[in-house]
PDB file of C-alpha atoms in Angstrom:
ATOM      1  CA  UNK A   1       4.006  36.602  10.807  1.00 35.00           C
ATOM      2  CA  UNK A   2       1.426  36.002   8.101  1.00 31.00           C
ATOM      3  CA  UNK A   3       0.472  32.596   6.705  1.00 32.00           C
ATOM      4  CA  UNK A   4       1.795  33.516   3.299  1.00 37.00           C
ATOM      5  CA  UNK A   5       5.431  34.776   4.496  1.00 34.00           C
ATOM      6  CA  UNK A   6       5.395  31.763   6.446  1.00 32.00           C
ATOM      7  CA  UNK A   7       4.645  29.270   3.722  1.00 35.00           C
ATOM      8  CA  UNK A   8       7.039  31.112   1.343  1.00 38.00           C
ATOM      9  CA  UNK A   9       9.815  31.077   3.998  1.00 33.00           C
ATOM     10  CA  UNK A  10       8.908  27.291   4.163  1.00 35.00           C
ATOM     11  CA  UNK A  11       9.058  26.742   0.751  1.00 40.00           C
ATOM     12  CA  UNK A  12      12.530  28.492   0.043  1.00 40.00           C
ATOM     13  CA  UNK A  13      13.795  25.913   3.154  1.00 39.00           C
ATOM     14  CA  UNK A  14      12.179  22.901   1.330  1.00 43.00           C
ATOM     15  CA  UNK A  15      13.736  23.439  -1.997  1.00 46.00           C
ATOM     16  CA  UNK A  16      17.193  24.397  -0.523  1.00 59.00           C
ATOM     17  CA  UNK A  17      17.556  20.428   0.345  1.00 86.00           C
ATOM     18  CA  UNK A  18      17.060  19.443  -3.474  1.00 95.00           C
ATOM     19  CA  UNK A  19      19.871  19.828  -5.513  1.00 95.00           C
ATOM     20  CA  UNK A  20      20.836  19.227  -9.284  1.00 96.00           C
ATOM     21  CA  UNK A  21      22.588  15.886  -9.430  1.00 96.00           C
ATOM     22  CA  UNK A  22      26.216  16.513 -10.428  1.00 96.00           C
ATOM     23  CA  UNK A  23      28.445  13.489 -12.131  1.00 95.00           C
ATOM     24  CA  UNK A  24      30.526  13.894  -9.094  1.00 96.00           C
ATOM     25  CA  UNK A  25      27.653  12.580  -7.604  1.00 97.00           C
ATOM     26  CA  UNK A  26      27.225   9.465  -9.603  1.00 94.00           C
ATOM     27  CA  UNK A  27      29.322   7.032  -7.254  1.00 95.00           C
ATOM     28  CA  UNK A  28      26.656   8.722  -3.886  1.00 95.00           C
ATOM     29  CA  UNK A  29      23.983   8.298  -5.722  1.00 95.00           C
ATOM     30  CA  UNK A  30      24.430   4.500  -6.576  1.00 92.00           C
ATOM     31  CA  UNK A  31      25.794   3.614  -3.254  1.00 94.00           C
ATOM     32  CA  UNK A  32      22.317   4.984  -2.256  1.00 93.00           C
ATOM     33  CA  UNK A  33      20.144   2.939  -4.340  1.00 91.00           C
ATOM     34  CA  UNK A  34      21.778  -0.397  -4.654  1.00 90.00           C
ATOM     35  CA  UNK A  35      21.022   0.183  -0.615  1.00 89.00           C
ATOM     36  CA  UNK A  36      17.768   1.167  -1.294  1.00 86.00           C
ATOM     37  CA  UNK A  37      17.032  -1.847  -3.854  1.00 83.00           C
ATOM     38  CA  UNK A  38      20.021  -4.020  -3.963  1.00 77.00           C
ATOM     39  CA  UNK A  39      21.027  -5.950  -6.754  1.00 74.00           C
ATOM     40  CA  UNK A  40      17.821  -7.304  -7.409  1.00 66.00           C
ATOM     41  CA  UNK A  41      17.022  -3.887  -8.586  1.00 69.00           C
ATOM     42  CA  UNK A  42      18.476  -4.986 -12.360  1.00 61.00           C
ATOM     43  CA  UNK A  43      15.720  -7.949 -12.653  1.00 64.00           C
ATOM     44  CA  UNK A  44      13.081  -5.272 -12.745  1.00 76.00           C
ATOM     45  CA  UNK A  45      11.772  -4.002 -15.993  1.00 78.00           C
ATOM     46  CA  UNK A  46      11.799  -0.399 -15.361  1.00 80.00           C
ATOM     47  CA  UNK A  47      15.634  -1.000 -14.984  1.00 80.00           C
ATOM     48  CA  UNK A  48      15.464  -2.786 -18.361  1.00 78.00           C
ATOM     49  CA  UNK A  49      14.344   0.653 -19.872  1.00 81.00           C
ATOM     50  CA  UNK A  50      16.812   3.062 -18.360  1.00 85.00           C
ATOM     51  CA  UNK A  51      19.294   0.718 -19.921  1.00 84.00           C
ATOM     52  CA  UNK A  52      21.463   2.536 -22.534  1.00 80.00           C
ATOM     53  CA  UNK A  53      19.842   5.883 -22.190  1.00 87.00           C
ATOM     54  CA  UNK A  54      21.166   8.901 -20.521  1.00 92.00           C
ATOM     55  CA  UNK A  55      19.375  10.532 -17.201  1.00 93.00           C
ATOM     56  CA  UNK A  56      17.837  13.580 -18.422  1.00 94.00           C
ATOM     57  CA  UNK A  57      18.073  15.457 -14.954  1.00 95.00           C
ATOM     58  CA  UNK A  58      18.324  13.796 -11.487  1.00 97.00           C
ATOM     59  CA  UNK A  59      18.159  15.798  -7.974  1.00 97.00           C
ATOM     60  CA  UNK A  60      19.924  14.671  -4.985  1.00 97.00           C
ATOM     61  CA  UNK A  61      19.574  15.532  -1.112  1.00 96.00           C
ATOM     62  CA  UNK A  62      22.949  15.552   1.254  1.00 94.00           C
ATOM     63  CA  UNK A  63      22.936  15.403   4.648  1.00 91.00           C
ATOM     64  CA  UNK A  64      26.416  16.114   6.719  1.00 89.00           C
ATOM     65  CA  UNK A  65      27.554  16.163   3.259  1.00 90.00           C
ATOM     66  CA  UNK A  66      26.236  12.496   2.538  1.00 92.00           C
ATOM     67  CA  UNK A  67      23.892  11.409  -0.326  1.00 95.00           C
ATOM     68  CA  UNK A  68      20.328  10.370   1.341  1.00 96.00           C
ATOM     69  CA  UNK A  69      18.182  11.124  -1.483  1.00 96.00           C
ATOM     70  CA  UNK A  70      18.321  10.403  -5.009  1.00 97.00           C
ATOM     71  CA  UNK A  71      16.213  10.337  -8.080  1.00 97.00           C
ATOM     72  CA  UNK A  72      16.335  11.030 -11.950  1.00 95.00           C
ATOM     73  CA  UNK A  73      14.592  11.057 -15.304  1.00 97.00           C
ATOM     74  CA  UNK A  74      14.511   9.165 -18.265  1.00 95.00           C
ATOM     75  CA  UNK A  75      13.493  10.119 -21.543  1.00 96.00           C
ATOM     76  CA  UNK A  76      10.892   7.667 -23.154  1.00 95.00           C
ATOM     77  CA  UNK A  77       8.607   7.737 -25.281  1.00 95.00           C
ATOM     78  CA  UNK A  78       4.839   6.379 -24.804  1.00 96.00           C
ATOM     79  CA  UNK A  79       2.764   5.292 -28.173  1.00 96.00           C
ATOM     80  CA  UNK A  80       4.101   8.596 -30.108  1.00 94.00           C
ATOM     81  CA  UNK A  81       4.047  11.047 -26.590  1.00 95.00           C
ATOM     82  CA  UNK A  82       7.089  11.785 -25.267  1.00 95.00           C
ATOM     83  CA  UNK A  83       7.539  11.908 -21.403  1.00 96.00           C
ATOM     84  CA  UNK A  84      10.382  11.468 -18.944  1.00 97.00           C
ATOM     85  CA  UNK A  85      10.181   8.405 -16.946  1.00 95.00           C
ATOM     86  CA  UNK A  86      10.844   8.949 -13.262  1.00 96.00           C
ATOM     87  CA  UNK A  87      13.178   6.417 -10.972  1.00 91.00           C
ATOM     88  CA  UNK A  88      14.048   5.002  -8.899  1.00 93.00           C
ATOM     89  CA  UNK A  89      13.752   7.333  -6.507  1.00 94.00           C
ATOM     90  CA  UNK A  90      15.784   5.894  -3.265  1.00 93.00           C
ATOM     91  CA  UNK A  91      16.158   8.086   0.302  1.00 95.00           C
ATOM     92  CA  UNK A  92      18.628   6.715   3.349  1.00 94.00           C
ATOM     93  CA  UNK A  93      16.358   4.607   5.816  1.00 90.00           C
ATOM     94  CA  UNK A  94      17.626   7.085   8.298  1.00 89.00           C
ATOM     95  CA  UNK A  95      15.728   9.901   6.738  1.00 89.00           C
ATOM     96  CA  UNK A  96      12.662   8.184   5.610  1.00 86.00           C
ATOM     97  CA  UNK A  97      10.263  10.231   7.105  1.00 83.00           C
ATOM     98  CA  UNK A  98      11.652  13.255   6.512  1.00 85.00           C
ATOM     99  CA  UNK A  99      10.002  14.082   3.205  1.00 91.00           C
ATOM    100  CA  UNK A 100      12.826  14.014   1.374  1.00 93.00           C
ATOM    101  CA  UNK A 101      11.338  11.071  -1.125  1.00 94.00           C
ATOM    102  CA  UNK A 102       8.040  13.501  -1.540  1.00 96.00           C
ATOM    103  CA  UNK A 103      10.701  16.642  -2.188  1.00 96.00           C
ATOM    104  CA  UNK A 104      12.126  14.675  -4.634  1.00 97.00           C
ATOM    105  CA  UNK A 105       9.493  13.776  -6.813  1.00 97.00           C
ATOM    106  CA  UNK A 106       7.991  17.150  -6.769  1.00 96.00           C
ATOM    107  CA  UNK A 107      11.799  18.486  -8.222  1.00 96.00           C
ATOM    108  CA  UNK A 108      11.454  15.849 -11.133  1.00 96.00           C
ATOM    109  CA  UNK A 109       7.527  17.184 -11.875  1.00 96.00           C
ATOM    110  CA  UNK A 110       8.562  20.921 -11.856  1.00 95.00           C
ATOM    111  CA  UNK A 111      11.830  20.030 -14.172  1.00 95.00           C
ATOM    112  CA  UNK A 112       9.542  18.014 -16.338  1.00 95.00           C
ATOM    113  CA  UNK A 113       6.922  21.186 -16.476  1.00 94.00           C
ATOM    114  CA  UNK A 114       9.950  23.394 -17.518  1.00 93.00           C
ATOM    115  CA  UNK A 115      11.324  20.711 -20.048  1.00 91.00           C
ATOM    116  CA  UNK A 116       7.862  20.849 -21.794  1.00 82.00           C
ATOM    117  CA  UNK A 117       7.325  17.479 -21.392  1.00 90.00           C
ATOM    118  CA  UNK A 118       3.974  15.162 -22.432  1.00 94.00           C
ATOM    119  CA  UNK A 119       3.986  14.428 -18.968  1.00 96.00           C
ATOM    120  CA  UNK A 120       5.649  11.559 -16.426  1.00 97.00           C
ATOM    121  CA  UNK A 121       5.249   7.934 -16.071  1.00 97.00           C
ATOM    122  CA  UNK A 122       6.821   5.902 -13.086  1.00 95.00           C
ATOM    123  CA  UNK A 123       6.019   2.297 -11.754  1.00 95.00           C
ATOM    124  CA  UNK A 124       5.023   2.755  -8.123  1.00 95.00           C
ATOM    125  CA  UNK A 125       2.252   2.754  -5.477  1.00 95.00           C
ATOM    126  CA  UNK A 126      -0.286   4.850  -6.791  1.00 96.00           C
ATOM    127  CA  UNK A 127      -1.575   5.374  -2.973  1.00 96.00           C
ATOM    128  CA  UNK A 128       1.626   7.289  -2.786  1.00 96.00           C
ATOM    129  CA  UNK A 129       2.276   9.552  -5.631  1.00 97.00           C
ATOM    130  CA  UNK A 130      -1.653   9.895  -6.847  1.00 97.00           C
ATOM    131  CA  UNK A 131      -1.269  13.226  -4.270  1.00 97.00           C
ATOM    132  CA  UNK A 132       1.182  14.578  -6.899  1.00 97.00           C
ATOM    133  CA  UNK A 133      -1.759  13.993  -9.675  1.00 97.00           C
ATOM    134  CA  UNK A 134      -0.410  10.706 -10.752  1.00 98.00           C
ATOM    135  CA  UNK A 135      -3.110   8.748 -12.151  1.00 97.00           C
ATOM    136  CA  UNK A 136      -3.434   5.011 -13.521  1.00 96.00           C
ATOM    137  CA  UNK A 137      -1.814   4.465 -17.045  1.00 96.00           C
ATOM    138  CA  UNK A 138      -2.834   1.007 -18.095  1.00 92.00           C
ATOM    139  CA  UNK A 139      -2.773   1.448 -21.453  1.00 95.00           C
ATOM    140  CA  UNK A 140       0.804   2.436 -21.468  1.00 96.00           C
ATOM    141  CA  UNK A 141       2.983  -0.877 -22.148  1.00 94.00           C
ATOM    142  CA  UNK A 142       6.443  -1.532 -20.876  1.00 93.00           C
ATOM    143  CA  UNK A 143       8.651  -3.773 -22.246  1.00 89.00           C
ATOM    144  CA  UNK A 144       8.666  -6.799 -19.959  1.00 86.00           C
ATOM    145  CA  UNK A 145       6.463  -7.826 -16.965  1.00 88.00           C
ATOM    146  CA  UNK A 146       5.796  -5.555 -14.589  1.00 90.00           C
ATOM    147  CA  UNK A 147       2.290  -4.856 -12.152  1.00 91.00           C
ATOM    148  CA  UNK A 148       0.204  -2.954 -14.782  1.00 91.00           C
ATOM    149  CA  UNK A 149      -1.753  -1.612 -11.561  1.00 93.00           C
ATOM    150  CA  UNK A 150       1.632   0.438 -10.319  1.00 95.00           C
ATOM    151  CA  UNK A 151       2.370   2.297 -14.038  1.00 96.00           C
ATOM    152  CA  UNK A 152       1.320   5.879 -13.354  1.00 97.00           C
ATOM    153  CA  UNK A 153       1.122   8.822 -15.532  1.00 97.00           C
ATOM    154  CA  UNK A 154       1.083  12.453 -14.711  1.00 97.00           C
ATOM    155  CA  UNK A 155      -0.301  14.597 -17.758  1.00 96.00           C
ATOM    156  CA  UNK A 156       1.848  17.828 -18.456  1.00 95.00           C
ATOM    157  CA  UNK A 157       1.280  18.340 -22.259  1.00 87.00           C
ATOM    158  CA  UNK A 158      -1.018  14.854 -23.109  1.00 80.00           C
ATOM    159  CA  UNK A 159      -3.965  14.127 -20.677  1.00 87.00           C
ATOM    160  CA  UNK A 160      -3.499  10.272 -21.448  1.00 88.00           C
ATOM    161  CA  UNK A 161      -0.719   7.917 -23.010  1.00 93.00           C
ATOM    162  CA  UNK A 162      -1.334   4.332 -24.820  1.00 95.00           C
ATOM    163  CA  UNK A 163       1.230   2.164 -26.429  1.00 95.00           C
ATOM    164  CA  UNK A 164       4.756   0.870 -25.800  1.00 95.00           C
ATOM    165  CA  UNK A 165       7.182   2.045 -23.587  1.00 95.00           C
ATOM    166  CA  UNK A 166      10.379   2.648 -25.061  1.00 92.00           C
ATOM    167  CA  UNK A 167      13.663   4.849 -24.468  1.00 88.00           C
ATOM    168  CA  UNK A 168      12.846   8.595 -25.894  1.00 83.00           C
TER     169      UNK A 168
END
């Protein structure tokens, strides 16, 4: 079997586990991250922002017909770019190394690619996600405290962002 047909074969299996999150998914879906995060989750400020505005896509994995992966997009704006703000992205400990959480994010960057966007901030370990292209975004400015060292930016449409955060 050549390397191609089996990478393309591979791929296909990979993106069969990510689905479009459904609002009969909504209940899942929190279930999953208030086990992921618990309810300290609402003290952070990247929860502050997704307050009052409406996902703009979110992709879910099941397993045995069971949520155990989960994350969305936010519309925001950063300065005057607008960008979709990905999180929290939450998988079932059980399945933690399966690469569901890395299947995820890459679901969110190709639906942000498609949606045209200026690109896609997140607050997490840039160790992590800088294999996705994520790079430091210090100049971007959310509204509350948060670890300026952890807000990331992936450029789609604008190389770099500056300015506040706020919901797009």
């Amino acid at each position: 079997m050549s390397h191609a047909l089996v990478q393309n074969t591979l791929s296909a299996a990979v993106a069969s586990r990510i689905e479009a999150e459904t609002p009969a998914d909504a209940t899942g879906v929190e279930a999953l991250i208030m086990a992921a995060f618990g309810p300290g989750r609402y003290a952070k400020t990247a929860e502050r922002l997704r307050e009052g505005s409406r996902a703009t896509a979110g992709f879910i994995a099941r397993r045995d017909g069971r949520i155990v992966g989960s994350v969305r997009l936010w519309p925001v704006v950063v300065g005057e770019t607008p960008g979709l703000f990905l999180g929290p992205i939450a998988v079932d400990a059980a399945v933690r190394s399966d690469g569901l959480g890395a299947e995820l994010v890459q679901a969110c960057i190709d639906a942000a690619r498609t949606a045209q966007a200026g690109g896609v901030l997140l607050v997490g370990d840039r160790a992590y996600f800088e294999r996705f292209g994520f790079v430091a975004a210090p100049e971007a400015r959310l509204p509350g405290p948060v670890d300026r060292r952890r807000v990331l930016w992936l450029a789609i449409g604008a190389d770099t962002v500056s300015g506040p955060v706020r919901i797009g």
